[in-house]
Short mmCIF file of C-alpha atoms in Angstrom, two decimals:
data_model
loop_
_atom_site.label_atom_id
_atom_site.label_comp_id
_atom_site.label_asym_id
_atom_site.label_seq_id
_atom_site.Cartn_x
_atom_site.Cartn_y
_atom_site.Cartn_z
CA MET A 1 0.00 0.00 0.00
CA ASP A 2 2.74 2.44 1.02
CA ASN A 3 4.91 1.52 -2.00
CA HIS A 4 1.95 2.08 -4.33
CA SER A 5 1.09 5.38 -2.67
CA ASN A 6 4.67 6.56 -3.11
CA LYS A 7 4.25 6.24 -6.89
CA ILE A 8 1.34 8.69 -6.83
CA GLN A 9 2.60 12.25 -6.97
CA SER A 10 0.75 15.56 -6.90
CA GLY A 11 1.75 18.39 -9.21
CA ILE A 12 1.11 19.58 -12.74
CA LYS A 13 4.68 18.86 -13.84
CA GLU A 14 4.57 15.40 -12.28
CA ASN A 15 1.31 14.63 -14.12
CA ILE A 16 1.90 16.68 -17.24
CA LEU A 17 0.46 14.22 -19.81
CA PRO A 18 -2.86 13.45 -18.07
CA PHE A 19 -3.20 17.12 -17.10
CA PHE A 20 -2.93 18.43 -20.65
CA LEU A 21 -5.08 15.60 -21.97
CA LEU A 22 -7.77 16.96 -19.65
CA VAL A 23 -7.11 20.48 -21.00
CA ILE A 24 -7.72 19.20 -24.55
CA ILE A 25 -10.85 17.35 -23.45
CA ASN A 26 -12.32 20.54 -22.00
CA LEU A 27 -11.63 22.31 -25.28
CA PHE A 28 -14.10 19.86 -26.83
CA VAL A 29 -16.50 20.30 -23.89
CA GLY A 30 -16.62 24.04 -24.46
CA SER A 31 -16.99 23.53 -28.20
CA MET A 32 -20.35 21.86 -27.58
CA VAL A 33 -21.67 25.15 -26.15
CA GLY A 34 -20.09 27.22 -28.92
CA LEU A 35 -21.83 25.07 -31.50
CA GLU A 36 -25.31 26.08 -30.29
CA ARG A 37 -24.74 29.71 -29.21
CA THR A 38 -24.55 31.08 -32.74
CA ILE A 39 -27.00 28.80 -34.52
CA LEU A 40 -29.98 28.01 -32.31
CA PRO A 41 -31.44 31.51 -31.81
CA ILE A 42 -31.44 32.05 -35.59
CA LEU A 43 -32.79 28.54 -36.16
CA GLY A 44 -35.64 29.22 -33.76
CA GLU A 45 -36.62 32.40 -35.56
CA GLU A 46 -36.28 31.22 -39.16
CA ARG A 47 -37.40 27.61 -38.98
CA PHE A 48 -39.80 27.54 -36.03
CA GLY A 49 -41.08 31.13 -36.03
CA ILE A 50 -39.76 31.92 -32.53
CA ALA A 51 -38.76 35.54 -31.88
CA SER A 52 -35.02 35.75 -31.27
CA ALA A 53 -35.42 37.41 -27.85
CA SER A 54 -37.75 34.66 -26.66
CA ALA A 55 -35.39 32.05 -28.06
CA ALA A 56 -32.45 33.53 -26.18
CA LEU A 57 -34.44 33.62 -22.96
CA SER A 58 -35.53 29.99 -23.32
CA PHE A 59 -31.93 28.88 -23.92
CA ILE A 60 -30.58 30.79 -20.96
CA VAL A 61 -33.24 29.52 -18.56
CA SER A 62 -33.40 25.89 -19.72
CA PHE A 63 -29.64 25.51 -20.09
CA GLY A 64 -28.88 27.34 -16.84
CA PHE A 65 -31.28 25.41 -14.62
CA SER A 66 -30.42 22.08 -16.22
CA LYS A 67 -26.70 22.61 -15.76
CA ALA A 68 -27.18 23.90 -12.20
CA ILE A 69 -29.27 20.95 -11.03
CA VAL A 70 -27.00 18.32 -12.57
CA ASN A 71 -23.92 20.11 -11.19
CA PHE A 72 -25.29 19.46 -7.71
CA PHE A 73 -25.51 15.71 -8.31
CA ALA A 74 -22.34 15.46 -10.43
CA GLY A 75 -19.98 16.27 -7.59
CA ASN A 76 -21.50 13.75 -5.19
CA LEU A 77 -21.67 11.14 -7.95
CA ALA A 78 -18.00 11.68 -8.71
CA ASP A 79 -17.07 11.19 -5.06
CA ARG A 80 -18.97 7.87 -5.10
CA ILE A 81 -18.26 6.25 -8.50
CA GLY A 82 -15.20 8.16 -9.74
CA ARG A 83 -14.49 11.12 -11.98
CA LYS A 84 -13.83 9.21 -15.17
CA ARG A 85 -17.15 7.35 -15.17
CA VAL A 86 -19.08 10.59 -14.71
CA LEU A 87 -17.06 12.17 -17.52
CA LEU A 88 -17.97 9.35 -19.89
CA ILE A 89 -21.65 9.50 -18.89
CA GLY A 90 -21.58 13.21 -19.73
CA TRP A 91 -20.26 12.54 -23.21
CA ALA A 92 -22.87 9.81 -23.79
CA ILE A 93 -25.63 12.31 -22.96
CA GLY A 94 -23.94 14.85 -25.22
CA LEU A 95 -24.41 12.63 -28.27
CA THR A 96 -28.18 13.15 -28.07
CA VAL A 97 -27.87 16.93 -28.45
CA PRO A 98 -26.85 17.27 -32.13
CA LEU A 99 -29.04 14.30 -33.10
CA LEU A 100 -32.14 15.87 -31.53
CA VAL A 101 -31.52 19.21 -33.25
CA ILE A 102 -30.93 17.56 -36.62
CA PHE A 103 -34.23 15.68 -36.48
CA ALA A 104 -36.23 18.31 -34.56
CA HIS A 105 -39.76 18.78 -35.90
CA ALA A 106 -40.84 21.34 -33.28
CA TRP A 107 -39.23 23.98 -31.08
CA TRP A 108 -39.79 22.02 -27.87
CA VAL A 109 -37.43 19.34 -29.21
CA VAL A 110 -34.69 21.95 -29.58
CA VAL A 111 -35.35 23.21 -26.04
CA ALA A 112 -35.15 19.61 -24.80
CA ALA A 113 -31.82 19.26 -26.60
CA ASN A 114 -30.58 22.35 -24.78
CA ILE A 115 -31.61 20.83 -21.44
CA LEU A 116 -29.53 17.76 -22.33
CA LEU A 117 -26.67 20.07 -23.33
CA GLY A 118 -26.81 21.54 -19.82
CA MET A 119 -26.53 18.03 -18.40
CA ASN A 120 -23.62 17.27 -20.72
CA GLN A 121 -21.79 20.43 -19.66
CA ALA A 122 -22.42 19.85 -15.95
CA LEU A 123 -21.00 16.34 -16.01
CA THR A 124 -18.06 16.84 -18.37
CA TRP A 125 -16.89 20.34 -17.41
CA SER A 126 -17.23 19.57 -13.69
CA MET A 127 -15.12 16.46 -14.03
CA THR A 128 -12.32 18.05 -16.05
CA VAL A 129 -11.91 20.79 -13.44
CA ASN A 130 -12.14 18.34 -10.52
CA MET A 131 -9.58 16.00 -12.06
CA LYS A 132 -7.14 18.85 -12.71
CA VAL A 133 -7.47 20.00 -9.10
CA ASP A 134 -6.88 16.39 -7.99
CA LEU A 135 -3.61 16.29 -9.94
CA ALA A 136 -2.31 19.71 -8.88
CA LYS A 137 -0.48 20.70 -5.74
CA PRO A 138 -2.36 23.01 -3.33
CA ASP A 139 -0.43 26.06 -4.55
CA GLN A 140 -1.15 25.17 -8.21
CA ARG A 141 -4.94 24.93 -8.03
CA GLY A 142 -5.51 28.41 -9.42
CA LEU A 143 -3.30 27.62 -12.39
CA ALA A 144 -5.04 24.27 -12.89
CA VAL A 145 -8.51 25.82 -12.89
CA GLY A 146 -7.30 28.69 -15.07
CA PHE A 147 -6.08 26.25 -17.73
CA ASN A 148 -9.38 24.38 -17.56
CA GLU A 149 -11.56 27.47 -17.95
CA PHE A 150 -9.32 28.97 -20.64
CA ALA A 151 -9.53 25.81 -22.74
CA GLY A 152 -13.30 25.57 -22.29
CA TYR A 153 -13.98 29.16 -23.32
CA LEU A 154 -11.51 28.91 -26.19
CA GLY A 155 -13.64 26.01 -27.42
CA VAL A 156 -16.79 28.12 -27.05
CA ALA A 157 -15.30 30.95 -29.13
CA LEU A 158 -13.77 28.77 -31.83
CA MET A 159 -16.85 26.65 -32.40
CA ALA A 160 -19.17 29.67 -32.36
CA ALA A 161 -17.14 31.07 -35.25
CA ILE A 162 -16.82 27.75 -37.09
CA SER A 163 -20.51 26.86 -36.78
CA GLY A 164 -21.49 30.32 -38.01
CA TYR A 165 -19.25 29.92 -41.05
CA VAL A 166 -20.63 26.46 -41.84
CA ALA A 167 -24.20 27.71 -41.43
CA SER A 168 -23.61 30.64 -43.77
CA SER A 169 -21.91 28.38 -46.34
CA TYR A 170 -24.48 25.56 -46.21
CA SER A 171 -27.54 25.86 -43.95
CA LEU A 172 -28.50 26.31 -40.31
CA SER A 173 -29.19 22.58 -40.00
CA PRO A 174 -28.10 19.82 -40.27
CA GLU A 175 -24.55 20.62 -41.48
CA PRO A 176 -23.27 22.51 -38.37
CA PHE A 177 -24.57 19.79 -36.08
CA TYR A 178 -22.66 17.09 -37.90
CA ILE A 179 -19.65 18.79 -36.29
CA GLY A 180 -21.32 18.23 -32.93
CA ILE A 181 -21.45 14.49 -33.50
CA GLY A 182 -17.73 14.54 -34.27
CA LEU A 183 -16.99 16.59 -31.15
CA VAL A 184 -18.76 14.06 -28.93
CA ILE A 185 -17.03 11.06 -30.51
CA ILE A 186 -13.57 12.63 -30.16
CA GLY A 187 -14.30 13.83 -26.63
CA PHE A 188 -15.49 10.37 -25.60
CA LEU A 189 -12.45 8.63 -27.07
CA LEU A 190 -10.04 11.07 -25.41
CA SER A 191 -11.86 10.56 -22.10
CA LEU A 192 -11.36 6.80 -22.40
CA MET A 193 -7.62 7.47 -22.47
CA VAL A 194 -7.51 9.57 -19.31
CA GLN A 195 -6.81 7.89 -15.97
CA ASP A 196 -9.17 8.34 -13.04
CA THR A 197 -7.73 10.53 -10.29
CA ALA A 198 -9.22 8.57 -7.37
CA GLN A 199 -5.74 7.50 -6.20
CA HIS A 200 -4.64 11.13 -5.97
CA VAL A 201 -7.76 11.98 -3.95
CA ASN A 202 -7.16 9.07 -1.57
CA LEU A 203 -3.53 10.04 -1.06
CA GLN A 204 -4.50 13.64 -0.28
CA ALA A 205 -7.14 12.38 2.15
CA ILE A 206 -4.55 10.28 3.97
CA GLN A 207 -2.35 13.36 4.31
CA GLN A 208 -5.24 15.39 5.79
CA ASP A 209 -7.30 15.07 8.93
CA GLU A 210 -9.36 11.92 8.46
CA GLU A 211 -12.04 13.09 10.89
CA SER A 212 -13.07 15.77 8.37
CA GLY A 213 -13.25 13.37 5.47
CA SER A 214 -16.65 11.78 5.97
CA LEU A 215 -19.62 14.13 5.54
CA SER A 216 -23.12 13.58 4.23
CA THR A 217 -24.25 15.38 1.10
CA LYS A 218 -26.72 17.33 3.23
CA GLU A 219 -23.95 18.55 5.51
CA VAL A 220 -21.72 19.53 2.56
CA PHE A 221 -24.66 21.46 1.08
CA LYS A 222 -25.13 23.35 4.35
CA ARG A 223 -21.44 24.15 4.69
CA THR A 224 -21.10 25.34 1.11
CA THR A 225 -24.34 27.34 1.12
CA TRP A 226 -24.32 29.12 4.50
CA LYS A 227 -22.54 27.43 7.45
CA ASN A 228 -18.92 27.89 6.31
CA ARG A 229 -18.12 31.59 5.85
CA ASN A 230 -15.54 30.95 3.12
CA LEU A 231 -17.56 28.44 1.11
CA SER A 232 -20.81 30.41 1.40
CA SER A 233 -19.16 33.71 0.44
CA SER A 234 -17.67 32.01 -2.61
CA SER A 235 -21.06 30.53 -3.54
CA PHE A 236 -22.72 33.95 -3.41
CA ALA A 237 -19.91 35.47 -5.47
CA GLY A 238 -20.36 32.77 -8.12
CA LEU A 239 -24.14 33.21 -8.15
CA THR A 240 -23.93 36.99 -8.63
CA THR A 241 -21.24 36.62 -11.31
CA ASN A 242 -23.45 34.38 -13.43
CA PHE A 243 -26.54 36.43 -12.54
CA LYS A 244 -24.76 39.29 -14.27
CA ASP A 245 -23.82 37.06 -17.21
CA GLY A 246 -27.40 35.89 -17.73
CA MET A 247 -28.46 39.53 -17.88
CA ALA A 248 -25.63 40.46 -20.23
CA TRP A 249 -26.44 37.72 -22.74
CA GLY A 250 -30.10 38.68 -22.86
CA LEU A 251 -29.96 42.50 -22.66
CA PHE A 252 -26.62 43.72 -24.03
CA PRO A 253 -27.66 43.40 -27.71
CA ILE A 254 -30.87 45.36 -26.98
CA PHE A 255 -29.02 48.02 -24.99
CA PHE A 256 -26.33 48.59 -27.62
CA ALA A 257 -28.88 48.62 -30.42
CA SER A 258 -30.79 51.38 -28.61
CA GLY A 259 -27.48 53.25 -28.44
CA GLY A 260 -27.28 53.32 -32.22
CA LEU A 261 -24.66 50.62 -32.85
CA SER A 262 -24.81 48.55 -36.02
CA VAL A 263 -25.23 44.78 -35.90
CA GLY A 264 -21.52 44.35 -36.62
CA GLN A 265 -20.53 46.75 -33.84
CA ILE A 266 -22.88 45.04 -31.41
CA GLY A 267 -21.34 41.68 -32.30
CA THR A 268 -17.86 43.05 -31.61
CA VAL A 269 -18.74 44.52 -28.21
CA VAL A 270 -20.73 41.45 -27.13
CA ALA A 271 -17.93 39.10 -28.25
CA LEU A 272 -15.12 41.01 -26.53
CA TYR A 273 -16.63 40.43 -23.08
CA PRO A 274 -16.44 36.59 -23.11
CA ALA A 275 -13.21 36.72 -25.15
CA ALA A 276 -11.49 38.74 -22.41
CA TRP A 277 -13.13 36.51 -19.80
CA GLY A 278 -11.73 33.37 -21.42
CA PHE A 279 -8.27 34.70 -22.26
CA PHE A 280 -7.38 36.33 -18.94
CA GLN A 281 -8.36 33.26 -16.90
CA LEU A 282 -5.12 31.70 -18.04
CA PHE A 283 -3.30 34.36 -16.02
CA THR A 284 -5.67 35.13 -13.14
CA GLY A 285 -5.69 31.53 -11.92
CA LEU A 286 -1.88 31.54 -11.69
CA TRP A 287 -2.00 35.01 -10.14
CA SER A 288 -4.23 33.74 -7.34
CA ASP A 289 -1.63 31.06 -6.58
CA ARG A 290 0.87 33.88 -5.99
CA VAL A 291 -1.05 36.65 -4.23
CA GLY A 292 -3.95 34.69 -2.73
CA ARG A 293 -7.61 34.09 -3.56
CA ARG A 294 -9.27 36.79 -1.44
CA LYS A 295 -7.68 39.79 -3.20
CA LEU A 296 -8.75 38.65 -6.64
CA ILE A 297 -12.29 37.66 -5.61
CA VAL A 298 -13.02 40.93 -3.79
CA SER A 299 -11.48 43.19 -6.43
CA GLY A 300 -12.93 41.11 -9.30
CA MET A 301 -16.48 41.52 -7.97
CA PHE A 302 -15.99 45.29 -7.74
CA VAL A 303 -14.52 45.45 -11.25
CA GLN A 304 -17.59 43.64 -12.62
CA ALA A 305 -20.01 46.06 -10.94
CA LEU A 306 -18.09 49.17 -11.94
CA SER A 307 -17.74 47.90 -15.52
CA LEU A 308 -21.51 47.42 -15.82
CA TRP A 309 -22.17 50.92 -14.51
CA PHE A 310 -19.46 52.31 -16.82
CA ILE A 311 -21.14 50.67 -19.82
CA LEU A 312 -24.46 52.13 -18.66
CA PHE A 313 -23.26 55.73 -18.40
CA VAL A 314 -21.02 56.09 -21.47
CA ASP A 315 -22.45 56.45 -24.96
CA THR A 316 -19.70 55.85 -27.52
CA TYR A 317 -18.57 52.70 -29.32
CA PRO A 318 -14.89 52.83 -28.19
CA LEU A 319 -15.89 53.29 -24.54
CA TRP A 320 -18.39 50.43 -24.74
CA ILE A 321 -15.58 48.24 -26.11
CA LEU A 322 -13.41 49.28 -23.15
CA GLY A 323 -16.23 48.52 -20.71
CA ALA A 324 -16.83 45.07 -22.25
CA ILE A 325 -13.13 44.20 -21.94
CA PHE A 326 -13.00 45.26 -18.30
CA LEU A 327 -16.19 43.33 -17.58
CA GLY A 328 -14.48 40.24 -19.00
CA ILE A 329 -11.34 40.89 -16.96
CA GLY A 330 -13.40 41.27 -13.77
CA THR A 331 -15.15 37.98 -14.49
CA ALA A 332 -11.83 36.28 -15.23
CA MET A 333 -10.45 37.50 -11.90
CA VAL A 334 -13.09 35.57 -9.95
CA TYR A 335 -14.09 32.60 -12.10
CA PRO A 336 -11.08 30.28 -11.66
CA THR A 337 -10.15 31.86 -8.32
CA ILE A 338 -13.42 30.93 -6.62
CA LEU A 339 -13.10 27.31 -7.74
CA ALA A 340 -9.54 27.26 -6.43
CA SER A 341 -10.74 28.76 -3.14
CA ILE A 342 -13.42 26.06 -2.80
CA SER A 343 -10.80 23.37 -3.38
CA ASP A 344 -8.55 25.00 -0.75
CA VAL A 345 -11.22 24.78 1.94
CA ALA A 346 -13.03 21.51 1.17
CA HIS A 347 -11.59 18.20 2.37
CA PRO A 348 -10.38 15.96 -0.51
CA GLN A 349 -13.02 13.32 0.28
CA TRP A 350 -15.92 15.76 -0.22
CA ARG A 351 -14.26 18.38 -2.42
CA ALA A 352 -16.08 17.34 -5.60
CA THR A 353 -19.41 17.42 -3.77
CA SER A 354 -18.72 20.91 -2.42
CA MET A 355 -17.64 22.15 -5.85
CA GLY A 356 -20.83 20.63 -7.26
CA VAL A 357 -22.92 22.58 -4.74
CA TYR A 358 -21.02 25.75 -5.61
CA ARG A 359 -21.59 25.20 -9.34
CA PHE A 360 -25.28 24.56 -8.60
CA TRP A 361 -25.62 28.03 -7.08
CA ARG A 362 -23.34 29.64 -9.67
CA ASP A 363 -25.26 28.33 -12.68
CA SER A 364 -28.63 28.95 -11.02
CA GLY A 365 -27.55 32.58 -11.04
CA TYR A 366 -27.19 32.35 -14.80
CA ALA A 367 -30.87 31.43 -15.23
CA PHE A 368 -32.16 33.70 -12.45
CA GLY A 369 -30.26 36.60 -13.99
CA ALA A 370 -31.97 36.15 -17.33
CA LEU A 371 -35.41 35.93 -15.72
CA ALA A 372 -34.89 38.89 -13.37
CA ALA A 373 -33.35 41.08 -16.07
CA GLY A 374 -36.28 40.39 -18.38
CA ILE A 375 -38.83 41.22 -15.67
CA ILE A 376 -37.05 44.45 -14.65
CA ALA A 377 -36.58 45.51 -18.26
CA ASP A 378 -40.30 45.00 -18.98
CA ALA A 379 -41.39 46.78 -15.79
CA LEU A 380 -38.88 49.67 -15.89
CA SER A 381 -36.30 49.66 -18.71
CA VAL A 382 -33.19 47.93 -19.98
CA TYR A 383 -31.11 50.70 -18.36
CA TRP A 384 -32.62 50.04 -14.93
CA ALA A 385 -32.14 46.28 -15.37
CA ILE A 386 -28.41 46.67 -16.08
CA GLY A 387 -27.96 49.16 -13.25
CA LEU A 388 -29.77 47.10 -10.63
CA VAL A 389 -28.05 43.87 -11.65
CA GLY A 390 -24.71 45.68 -11.32
CA ALA A 391 -25.46 46.25 -7.64
CA LEU A 392 -25.33 42.50 -6.93
CA PRO A 393 -21.63 41.87 -7.71
CA PHE A 394 -20.83 45.07 -5.79
CA LEU A 395 -22.74 43.69 -2.78
CA SER A 396 -20.94 40.37 -3.18
CA GLY A 397 -17.60 42.19 -3.18
CA LEU A 398 -18.50 43.83 0.13
CA ILE A 399 -19.61 40.50 1.63
CA SER A 400 -16.41 38.79 0.46
CA MET A 401 -14.34 41.63 1.92
CA ILE A 402 -15.97 41.11 5.31
CA ARG A 403 -16.50 37.33 5.48
CA LEU A 404 -13.93 35.71 3.19
CA ASP A 405 -10.63 34.61 4.70
CA GLU A 406 -7.53 33.98 2.67
CA THR A 407 -7.75 30.29 1.73
CA LEU A 408 -4.45 29.73 -0.11
CA ASN A 409 -2.40 27.17 1.84
CA LYS A 410 -5.25 26.86 4.32
CA LYS A 411 -5.70 23.38 5.80
CA PRO A 412 -8.86 21.71 4.40
CA GLN A 413 -11.74 21.56 6.88
#
């Protein structure tokens, strides 16, 4: 037992091949989202007669709630049956998504496909980030999560562009979704090659306080949601971050159109936000390993709020571009850092469950943000919706400043 354990080493360098295999896998995971972001709203309008705004809202809500709910179960399932099995189950579910869209005869079939896409993303994306954290040393978790999120959002951006090109060259369906079938097959085959990280988790558990290792799912939920000040502060920060993102996806195009921007200009501004978000995560995760999690989470929440209010009060194209970039940077400051902070605090034996609870609240915010923004915009205006939503990350920044301890190098609880 001891000899076998000695062969298991933590660290990105020590596990460089499986680590970067997981990076590549998450590139394909993110590509599944990119495939549908460009095509489905247009498909809903042109083929099924659904207004584009309603289509966007239905995607945000169905995808967000589906992903959130399955995230909650994915972490606990991974702790019980292993990361690799959950990863493969996620890819198997993913195969149904392009097939359903290709043969869809009504809009509800497309919505159902998007619910399954949420399940696919919850299972596969959750496992790639958990397995990278399992492989990394405690002071490399920010870098590990940063690589994971960077690869995923790179996949989103690349496939959004590729699917749009294929759709414009051929048709909205089925040609772009043939790519989706290929993505799933490649992702599944690559996932068969990766080794489960259960041995790394067990070794880390042995090195920690065993009394903290056995907790019920109910107890982990309580700790992550409200009982533990660090975990609960992180959960609220994640929820408000995606609350803002749900609003941005639904209302930014309307807001910028009312400001007189052309469709091309709107596309540029709207694209720069997630592009900056994805790109800078590669650096912010590593940064949090150097300066600590708390500084980046607190300042990142404030940057998001101030960026939203900046976008609201300026009225020129160059300044809106600047605001979108800073909004992406603020999001990048917190996105991998919060996950790293969760992994710092949670015991190895229930870390995946805790991260699943966190991702449940985070992605619930995505759907709630879309719903709330739509209600506020209808009752007051788009301007009020953006302004009020901006108050939430600011509030979260204040809460994190007061309640969040520095978790880097903190002994798991």
